[in-house]
Amino acid sequence: MTQTSSDRAAAVAALPAFARTELCARFDVRHPIFAFSHSVPTIAAVSRCGGLGVYGATRRTPDEIRAELSELRKQAGDVPIGVNLVLPPGMPEDNDPESIERELPERHKAFVAALYEKYKVPPPKRRGMRTRFLRSNEIAAQQMQAVLDSDVQVVACGIGMPTDFVEQCKRRGKRIIALCGSPKHARRAIDSGADALVAQGHDSAAHTGPIGTFSLVPQVVEVAGDIPVLAAGGVMTGRHVAAGLALGAQGVWTGSIWLATEEYGLHPLQLKKLVAAGSDDTVITRSESGKTFRQVRSAWSDEWSAPDAPRPLAMPYQDMLVGDLLGAIDDHEVEPLMHYAVGQGVAWIRERRSVAEVFEQLVQESRVTLAALSRITP
Ligand SMILES: Cc1cc2nc3c(=O)[nH]c(=O)nc-3n(C[C@H](O)[C@H](O)[C@H](O)COP(=O)(O)O)c2cc1C
């Protein structure tokens, strides 16, 4: 008889715990493995495996967030699930993309036009993921309301953590996780009421800071006191999970490892690039969003780092400058320019597997590694 994916997830959730940390008790999870993803099926599967899946909703409209969180609940059942928003301060008030487009410098627009021409990118079929709405206080307020109205138990704040939102989440019984790239961020997040901190090191995918995971995690642990910390940035195997625990974290926060799962459904050309890449094939560029962003190296990052390229604009101007082009590159499969956010742990991305297989391997390897470590203690 073939095992269904939900049987497999249930079997993983029933595996003996490899580490029973306070984090597990506070977030009601069996295994202290948290996952960030933009894919509802991926997140649902992680939570069904006994971890905690957190859905990345920052680029979704308020209506999409409502529909997707209710679909996530349906797929996950009654286990804990989370949602992530990125709420940077200093964004424009209104959702008025044209007002930003009018201010884009001619030199930057000419550079983008030249990329269309050089790589023969056909015109966009629709507005891109970064241009379909403007990152603005107006949209952020509606996204936060959609999250408040949902039944997710956990809210993770990427960049920015408005105190009023945190208080409202807490009144509704939601737990707050804050992503931190420095001890200073961690102190701020604690003052704003975080229930757990993610110490997200330089190795990690997407928006990332300058401090490496190995240096960052113990510093955040020191600042955190009895607030649990999750280690993030390069966690791809059970050895990384054990190392995170050794650094004082009570669990791990992962992103890149889920990109190659069947549930995530990454485009085959993107998957090919990730499988071919080693840790030194990722770069940090501001050309994606205006903030430092780790992705696999491609003609896109090379063009923006050329000596005659303009300096990327600040968020949300860069979003508006490149959003439609980025959408067109993916929609028309313009291979040299295609790229994806991924961390230095890309070296471990080798093949497509199910979330349950990846999760089970993490749990088993973590147990084996921790047992091996206990044996070397005299
Ligand atoms: C494709 C992708 C997109 C991401 N987007 C976000 C995001 O919207 N918000 C956020 O807080 N973190 C985002 N992250 C970062 C993850 O939350 C996580 O911190 C990071 O992936 C951990 O490092 P790792 O990739 O080495 O596991 C993203 C990660 C990936 C792989």
Short mmCIF file of C-alpha atoms and ligand atoms in Angstrom, two decimals:
data_model
loop_
_atom_site.label_atom_id
_atom_site.label_comp_id
_atom_site.label_asym_id
_atom_site.label_seq_id
_atom_site.Cartn_x
_atom_site.Cartn_y
_atom_site.Cartn_z
CA MET A 1 0.00 0.00 0.00
CA THR A 2 1.41 3.45 -0.85
CA GLN A 3 1.79 5.92 1.94
CA THR A 4 -0.02 9.24 1.39
CA SER A 5 1.85 12.46 2.13
CA SER A 6 -0.35 13.13 5.16
CA ASP A 7 0.36 9.60 6.55
CA ARG A 8 4.05 10.31 6.10
CA ALA A 9 3.78 13.69 7.82
CA ALA A 10 1.85 12.11 10.70
CA ALA A 11 4.60 9.48 11.05
CA VAL A 12 7.25 12.21 11.19
CA ALA A 13 5.23 14.14 13.76
CA ALA A 14 5.09 11.00 15.89
CA LEU A 15 8.89 10.45 15.86
CA PRO A 16 10.40 10.75 19.33
CA ALA A 17 11.48 14.32 20.07
CA PHE A 18 15.24 14.89 19.57
CA ALA A 19 15.23 18.00 21.76
CA ARG A 20 12.56 19.13 24.17
CA THR A 21 13.22 22.83 24.56
CA GLU A 22 11.12 25.50 26.22
CA LEU A 23 10.42 26.78 22.68
CA CYS A 24 8.56 23.52 21.90
CA ALA A 25 6.34 24.00 24.94
CA ARG A 26 5.64 27.68 24.27
CA PHE A 27 4.82 27.14 20.59
CA ASP A 28 3.19 23.74 21.05
CA VAL A 29 5.40 21.88 18.56
CA ARG A 30 6.99 18.42 18.74
CA HIS A 31 10.19 19.28 16.86
CA PRO A 32 11.91 22.69 17.22
CA ILE A 33 12.17 23.19 13.45
CA PHE A 34 10.43 26.27 12.05
CA ALA A 35 10.08 26.94 8.33
CA PHE A 36 9.49 30.07 6.30
CA SER A 37 7.98 29.66 2.83
CA HIS A 38 5.76 31.41 0.29
CA SER A 39 4.03 28.14 -0.47
CA VAL A 40 0.86 27.14 1.38
CA PRO A 41 1.30 23.35 0.78
CA THR A 42 4.92 23.52 1.99
CA ILE A 43 3.97 25.35 5.18
CA ALA A 44 1.02 23.06 5.86
CA ALA A 45 3.25 20.00 5.44
CA VAL A 46 5.92 21.34 7.84
CA SER A 47 3.32 21.98 10.53
CA ARG A 48 1.80 18.52 9.96
CA CYS A 49 5.29 17.03 10.45
CA GLY A 50 5.39 18.50 13.96
CA GLY A 51 7.38 21.67 13.17
CA LEU A 52 5.99 25.15 12.69
CA GLY A 53 5.29 26.44 9.18
CA VAL A 54 5.20 30.21 8.66
CA TYR A 55 3.60 31.53 5.48
CA GLY A 56 5.35 34.51 3.83
CA ALA A 57 2.53 36.90 2.95
CA THR A 58 4.30 40.20 2.48
CA ARG A 59 3.62 40.38 -1.27
CA ARG A 60 0.02 39.19 -1.05
CA THR A 61 -3.01 41.49 -1.10
CA PRO A 62 -5.21 41.58 2.00
CA ASP A 63 -7.89 39.48 0.21
CA GLU A 64 -5.31 36.93 -0.89
CA ILE A 65 -3.99 36.72 2.68
CA ARG A 66 -7.48 35.96 4.02
CA ALA A 67 -8.09 33.25 1.40
CA GLU A 68 -4.61 31.70 1.69
CA LEU A 69 -4.60 31.58 5.48
CA SER A 70 -7.94 29.84 5.45
CA GLU A 71 -6.63 27.36 2.83
CA LEU A 72 -3.52 26.86 4.99
CA ARG A 73 -5.71 26.04 7.98
CA LYS A 74 -7.66 23.55 5.86
CA GLN A 75 -4.47 21.80 4.70
CA ALA A 76 -2.71 21.86 8.09
CA GLY A 77 -5.64 20.83 10.29
CA ASP A 78 -5.59 22.10 13.86
CA VAL A 79 -1.80 22.15 14.39
CA PRO A 80 -0.06 25.52 14.96
CA ILE A 81 0.66 27.62 11.84
CA GLY A 82 2.17 31.07 11.36
CA VAL A 83 2.27 34.00 8.97
CA ASN A 84 5.07 36.44 8.16
CA LEU A 85 4.78 40.09 7.18
CA VAL A 86 7.54 42.54 6.31
CA LEU A 87 6.57 45.96 7.69
CA PRO A 88 9.48 48.36 7.14
CA PRO A 89 9.16 51.84 8.61
CA GLY A 90 9.43 54.90 6.34
CA MET A 91 7.24 53.63 3.49
CA PRO A 92 4.85 56.00 1.62
CA GLU A 93 1.40 56.57 3.08
CA ASP A 94 -0.83 55.63 0.14
CA ASN A 95 -0.93 52.69 -2.22
CA ASP A 96 -0.22 54.92 -5.21
CA PRO A 97 2.37 53.17 -7.46
CA GLU A 98 2.19 55.91 -10.11
CA SER A 99 3.39 58.56 -7.63
CA ILE A 100 6.61 56.57 -7.14
CA GLU A 101 6.94 55.69 -10.83
CA ARG A 102 6.84 59.41 -11.70
CA GLU A 103 9.90 59.99 -9.49
CA LEU A 104 12.11 57.24 -10.93
CA PRO A 105 15.37 58.69 -12.32
CA GLU A 106 15.77 58.68 -16.11
CA ARG A 107 19.20 56.96 -15.85
CA HIS A 108 17.68 54.05 -13.95
CA LYS A 109 14.76 53.72 -16.36
CA ALA A 110 17.20 53.69 -19.30
CA PHE A 111 19.26 50.94 -17.60
CA VAL A 112 16.14 48.79 -17.17
CA ALA A 113 15.08 49.45 -20.79
CA ALA A 114 18.56 48.35 -21.92
CA LEU A 115 18.19 45.08 -20.00
CA TYR A 116 14.88 44.38 -21.82
CA GLU A 117 16.68 44.96 -25.10
CA LYS A 118 19.97 43.16 -24.42
CA TYR A 119 18.26 39.98 -23.16
CA LYS A 120 15.27 40.21 -25.55
CA VAL A 121 12.80 40.17 -22.68
CA PRO A 122 9.24 40.36 -24.11
CA PRO A 123 6.95 42.96 -22.50
CA PRO A 124 5.44 41.95 -19.14
CA LYS A 125 2.18 39.99 -19.35
CA ARG A 126 0.97 41.65 -16.14
CA ARG A 127 2.21 43.73 -13.24
CA GLY A 128 5.06 42.04 -11.38
CA MET A 129 5.01 40.70 -7.83
CA ARG A 130 6.77 43.89 -6.64
CA THR A 131 4.61 46.33 -8.61
CA ARG A 132 1.07 44.94 -8.28
CA PHE A 133 0.74 47.14 -5.20
CA LEU A 134 3.03 49.66 -3.58
CA ARG A 135 4.59 48.74 -0.27
CA SER A 136 2.84 51.48 1.73
CA ASN A 137 1.28 52.15 5.12
CA GLU A 138 -2.16 51.80 3.51
CA ILE A 139 -1.53 48.22 2.31
CA ALA A 140 0.39 47.28 5.47
CA ALA A 141 -2.60 48.29 7.65
CA GLN A 142 -4.92 46.08 5.57
CA GLN A 143 -2.48 43.16 5.59
CA MET A 144 -2.17 43.42 9.38
CA GLN A 145 -5.97 43.44 9.72
CA ALA A 146 -6.23 40.28 7.58
CA VAL A 147 -3.69 38.60 9.86
CA LEU A 148 -5.47 39.78 13.02
CA ASP A 149 -8.78 38.40 11.71
CA SER A 150 -7.23 34.99 10.96
CA ASP A 151 -6.85 32.03 13.31
CA VAL A 152 -3.08 31.61 12.88
CA GLN A 153 -1.39 31.17 16.24
CA VAL A 154 1.97 32.76 15.32
CA VAL A 155 2.94 36.01 13.61
CA ALA A 156 6.54 36.52 12.47
CA CYS A 157 7.76 40.03 11.71
CA GLY A 158 10.52 40.29 9.09
CA ILE A 159 11.66 43.90 8.84
CA GLY A 160 9.76 46.19 11.24
CA MET A 161 7.49 45.38 14.17
CA PRO A 162 4.79 48.00 14.87
CA THR A 163 4.02 48.00 18.62
CA ASP A 164 0.31 48.55 18.14
CA PHE A 165 0.09 45.49 15.84
CA VAL A 166 2.05 43.39 18.33
CA GLU A 167 -0.33 44.38 21.14
CA GLN A 168 -3.39 43.54 19.07
CA CYS A 169 -1.92 40.15 18.08
CA LYS A 170 -1.23 39.37 21.73
CA ARG A 171 -4.75 40.35 22.78
CA ARG A 172 -5.96 37.74 20.29
CA GLY A 173 -3.61 35.11 21.75
CA LYS A 174 -1.12 35.14 18.87
CA ARG A 175 2.58 34.66 19.62
CA ILE A 176 5.10 37.03 18.05
CA ILE A 177 8.42 36.04 16.50
CA ALA A 178 10.89 38.74 15.43
CA LEU A 179 13.65 38.23 12.86
CA CYS A 180 16.88 39.90 14.05
CA GLY A 181 20.16 40.44 12.22
CA SER A 182 22.07 42.02 15.13
CA PRO A 183 22.00 42.19 18.95
CA LYS A 184 20.62 45.74 18.57
CA HIS A 185 17.62 44.43 16.56
CA ALA A 186 17.13 41.76 19.23
CA ARG A 187 16.98 44.34 22.05
CA ARG A 188 14.45 46.39 20.09
CA ALA A 189 12.31 43.31 19.39
CA ILE A 190 12.28 42.35 23.08
CA ASP A 191 11.20 45.89 24.03
CA SER A 192 8.40 45.63 21.46
CA GLY A 193 7.13 42.38 23.01
CA ALA A 194 8.58 39.49 20.96
CA ASP A 195 7.85 35.99 22.33
CA ALA A 196 10.77 34.45 20.39
CA LEU A 197 13.67 35.79 18.35
CA VAL A 198 15.14 34.49 15.11
CA ALA A 199 18.88 35.19 14.99
CA GLN A 200 19.19 35.35 11.21
CA GLY A 201 22.82 35.31 10.11
CA HIS A 202 24.51 36.62 6.97
CA ASP A 203 24.47 33.16 5.33
CA SER A 204 20.70 33.29 4.94
CA ALA A 205 18.53 33.82 1.87
CA ALA A 206 16.82 37.07 0.89
CA HIS A 207 17.06 40.17 3.13
CA THR A 208 20.09 39.57 5.29
CA GLY A 209 22.57 41.52 7.41
CA PRO A 210 26.35 41.51 7.72
CA ILE A 211 26.81 39.30 10.85
CA GLY A 212 27.45 35.59 10.25
CA THR A 213 25.21 32.97 11.87
CA PHE A 214 28.04 31.61 14.05
CA SER A 215 28.78 35.05 15.51
CA LEU A 216 25.19 36.22 15.73
CA VAL A 217 23.32 33.39 17.44
CA PRO A 218 25.19 33.37 20.80
CA GLN A 219 25.05 37.18 20.96
CA VAL A 220 21.29 37.18 20.47
CA VAL A 221 20.98 34.37 23.05
CA GLU A 222 22.84 36.55 25.56
CA VAL A 223 20.54 39.50 24.93
CA ALA A 224 17.38 37.34 24.96
CA GLY A 225 17.48 36.13 28.57
CA ASP A 226 14.62 33.65 28.91
CA ILE A 227 13.08 34.50 25.51
CA PRO A 228 13.72 31.53 23.19
CA VAL A 229 15.99 32.07 20.20
CA LEU A 230 15.90 30.25 16.85
CA ALA A 231 19.13 29.94 14.85
CA ALA A 232 18.80 30.85 11.16
CA GLY A 233 21.01 31.21 8.13
CA GLY A 234 22.51 28.10 6.57
CA VAL A 235 20.54 25.45 8.46
CA MET A 236 20.34 22.58 5.96
CA THR A 237 21.19 19.39 7.92
CA GLY A 238 20.80 17.90 11.37
CA ARG A 239 24.39 18.90 12.08
CA HIS A 240 23.34 22.54 11.63
CA VAL A 241 20.37 21.97 13.94
CA ALA A 242 22.66 20.50 16.62
CA ALA A 243 25.11 23.39 16.13
CA GLY A 244 22.28 25.88 16.58
CA LEU A 245 21.35 24.21 19.87
CA ALA A 246 25.03 24.22 20.92
CA LEU A 247 25.14 27.98 20.28
CA GLY A 248 22.33 28.39 22.78
CA ALA A 249 19.33 28.49 20.43
CA GLN A 250 16.27 26.41 21.33
CA GLY A 251 15.42 25.57 17.73
CA VAL A 252 16.06 26.54 14.12
CA TRP A 253 14.37 28.76 11.53
CA THR A 254 14.82 27.62 7.94
CA GLY A 255 14.04 28.90 4.43
CA SER A 256 16.28 27.67 1.62
CA ILE A 257 15.96 23.98 2.48
CA TRP A 258 12.27 23.94 1.42
CA LEU A 259 12.81 25.46 -2.04
CA ALA A 260 13.54 22.08 -3.64
CA THR A 261 10.54 20.29 -2.16
CA GLU A 262 7.77 18.78 -4.28
CA GLU A 263 5.21 20.88 -2.42
CA TYR A 264 7.08 24.13 -3.24
CA GLY A 265 7.01 23.44 -7.00
CA LEU A 266 9.95 25.64 -7.96
CA HIS A 267 10.28 26.24 -11.74
CA PRO A 268 12.60 23.54 -13.22
CA LEU A 269 15.03 26.17 -14.60
CA GLN A 270 15.30 27.81 -11.18
CA LEU A 271 15.78 24.41 -9.52
CA LYS A 272 18.53 23.58 -12.06
CA LYS A 273 20.38 26.78 -11.08
CA LEU A 274 20.10 26.03 -7.36
CA VAL A 275 21.24 22.41 -7.78
CA ALA A 276 24.27 23.61 -9.79
CA ALA A 277 25.21 26.31 -7.27
CA GLY A 278 27.72 26.12 -4.44
CA SER A 279 27.90 28.45 -1.45
CA ASP A 280 30.14 30.88 -3.36
CA ASP A 281 27.54 31.18 -6.14
CA THR A 282 25.23 33.35 -4.06
CA VAL A 283 25.57 37.13 -3.97
CA ILE A 284 24.12 40.00 -1.99
CA THR A 285 22.55 42.71 -4.08
CA ARG A 286 20.24 45.67 -3.49
CA SER A 287 18.93 45.38 -7.05
CA GLU A 288 15.96 43.19 -6.07
CA SER A 289 14.18 45.37 -3.51
CA GLY A 290 16.48 48.21 -2.50
CA LYS A 291 17.66 46.37 0.64
CA THR A 292 20.51 43.84 0.88
CA PHE A 293 19.17 40.58 -0.54
CA ARG A 294 20.95 37.24 -1.02
CA GLN A 295 20.19 35.33 -4.22
CA VAL A 296 21.83 32.92 -6.61
CA ARG A 297 24.28 34.70 -8.91
CA SER A 298 22.96 35.32 -12.45
CA ALA A 299 23.22 37.78 -15.30
CA TRP A 300 20.79 39.91 -13.23
CA SER A 301 23.20 40.38 -10.32
CA ASP A 302 26.18 40.67 -12.68
CA GLU A 303 24.52 43.47 -14.66
CA TRP A 304 23.67 45.42 -11.51
CA SER A 305 27.20 45.09 -10.16
CA ALA A 306 28.88 46.21 -13.42
CA PRO A 307 30.97 49.40 -13.01
CA ASP A 308 28.64 51.47 -15.21
CA ALA A 309 25.40 50.23 -13.59
CA PRO A 310 23.41 52.76 -11.55
CA ARG A 311 23.25 52.28 -7.79
CA PRO A 312 19.99 50.52 -6.89
CA LEU A 313 17.36 52.85 -5.44
CA ALA A 314 15.95 52.66 -1.90
CA MET A 315 12.86 50.55 -1.13
CA PRO A 316 10.12 50.98 -2.46
CA TYR A 317 11.60 52.86 -5.47
CA GLN A 318 13.68 49.85 -6.57
CA ASP A 319 10.56 47.63 -6.30
CA MET A 320 8.76 49.94 -8.71
CA LEU A 321 11.76 50.26 -11.02
CA VAL A 322 12.37 46.54 -11.54
CA GLY A 323 9.15 44.78 -10.49
CA ASP A 324 7.59 44.44 -13.95
CA LEU A 325 10.90 43.39 -15.52
CA LEU A 326 11.41 40.72 -12.83
CA GLY A 327 7.91 39.41 -13.51
CA ALA A 328 8.54 39.36 -17.27
CA ILE A 329 11.85 37.48 -16.81
CA ASP A 330 10.07 34.69 -14.93
CA ASP A 331 6.88 34.65 -17.05
CA HIS A 332 8.88 34.45 -20.30
CA GLU A 333 11.60 32.18 -18.84
CA VAL A 334 14.51 34.42 -19.80
CA GLU A 335 17.05 31.96 -18.46
CA PRO A 336 20.23 34.06 -18.06
CA LEU A 337 18.39 36.64 -15.95
CA MET A 338 16.32 34.14 -13.93
CA HIS A 339 17.41 33.92 -10.31
CA TYR A 340 15.99 33.08 -6.89
CA ALA A 341 16.53 34.08 -3.28
CA VAL A 342 18.63 31.39 -1.61
CA GLY A 343 21.17 31.18 1.20
CA GLN A 344 24.73 29.89 1.25
CA GLY A 345 23.26 26.53 2.25
CA VAL A 346 22.35 26.15 -1.44
CA ALA A 347 25.31 23.73 -1.54
CA TRP A 348 23.00 21.14 0.05
CA ILE A 349 20.19 21.54 -2.50
CA ARG A 350 20.55 18.44 -4.69
CA GLU A 351 17.18 17.02 -5.71
CA ARG A 352 13.46 17.41 -5.34
CA ARG A 353 11.99 15.55 -2.36
CA SER A 354 8.83 15.81 -0.30
CA VAL A 355 8.65 18.05 2.77
CA ALA A 356 8.13 14.96 4.96
CA GLU A 357 11.33 13.32 3.61
CA VAL A 358 13.38 16.47 4.21
CA PHE A 359 11.84 17.00 7.64
CA GLU A 360 12.36 13.38 8.70
CA GLN A 361 16.02 13.52 7.65
CA LEU A 362 16.52 16.70 9.71
CA VAL A 363 14.98 15.06 12.78
CA GLN A 364 16.97 11.83 12.43
CA GLU A 365 20.28 13.57 11.69
CA SER A 366 19.77 15.93 14.62
CA ARG A 367 19.24 12.99 16.97
CA VAL A 368 22.31 11.13 15.63
CA THR A 369 24.50 14.25 15.86
CA LEU A 370 23.41 15.10 19.40
CA ALA A 371 24.02 11.49 20.49
CA ALA A 372 27.48 11.50 18.87
CA LEU A 373 28.32 14.74 20.69
CA SER A 374 27.25 13.31 24.03
CA ARG A 375 29.59 10.34 23.43
CA ILE A 376 32.68 12.57 23.06
CA THR A 377 32.10 14.09 26.50
CA PRO A 378 34.58 12.35 28.84
C1 LIG B 1 12.72 32.58 -1.28
C2 LIG B 1 12.83 33.22 0.08
C3 LIG B 1 12.11 34.36 0.37
C4 LIG B 1 12.17 34.93 1.63
N1 LIG B 1 11.36 36.00 1.93
C5 LIG B 1 11.26 36.40 3.22
C6 LIG B 1 10.21 37.29 3.62
O1 LIG B 1 9.36 37.71 2.81
N2 LIG B 1 10.15 37.66 4.91
C7 LIG B 1 11.04 37.19 5.86
O2 LIG B 1 10.94 37.56 7.03
N3 LIG B 1 12.03 36.33 5.51
C8 LIG B 1 12.13 35.91 4.22
N4 LIG B 1 13.08 34.99 3.87
C9 LIG B 1 14.14 34.60 4.87
C10 LIG B 1 13.65 33.46 5.75
O3 LIG B 1 12.67 33.91 6.65
C11 LIG B 1 14.80 32.86 6.57
O4 LIG B 1 15.23 33.79 7.55
C12 LIG B 1 16.01 32.43 5.78
O5 LIG B 1 15.63 31.73 4.63
C13 LIG B 1 16.91 31.56 6.67
O6 LIG B 1 18.11 31.24 6.06
P1 LIG B 1 18.30 29.96 5.09
O7 LIG B 1 17.66 30.34 3.81
O8 LIG B 1 19.76 29.81 5.02
O9 LIG B 1 17.61 28.79 5.75
C14 LIG B 1 13.04 34.39 2.62
C15 LIG B 1 13.78 33.23 2.32
C16 LIG B 1 13.67 32.63 1.08
C17 LIG B 1 14.44 31.37 0.80
#
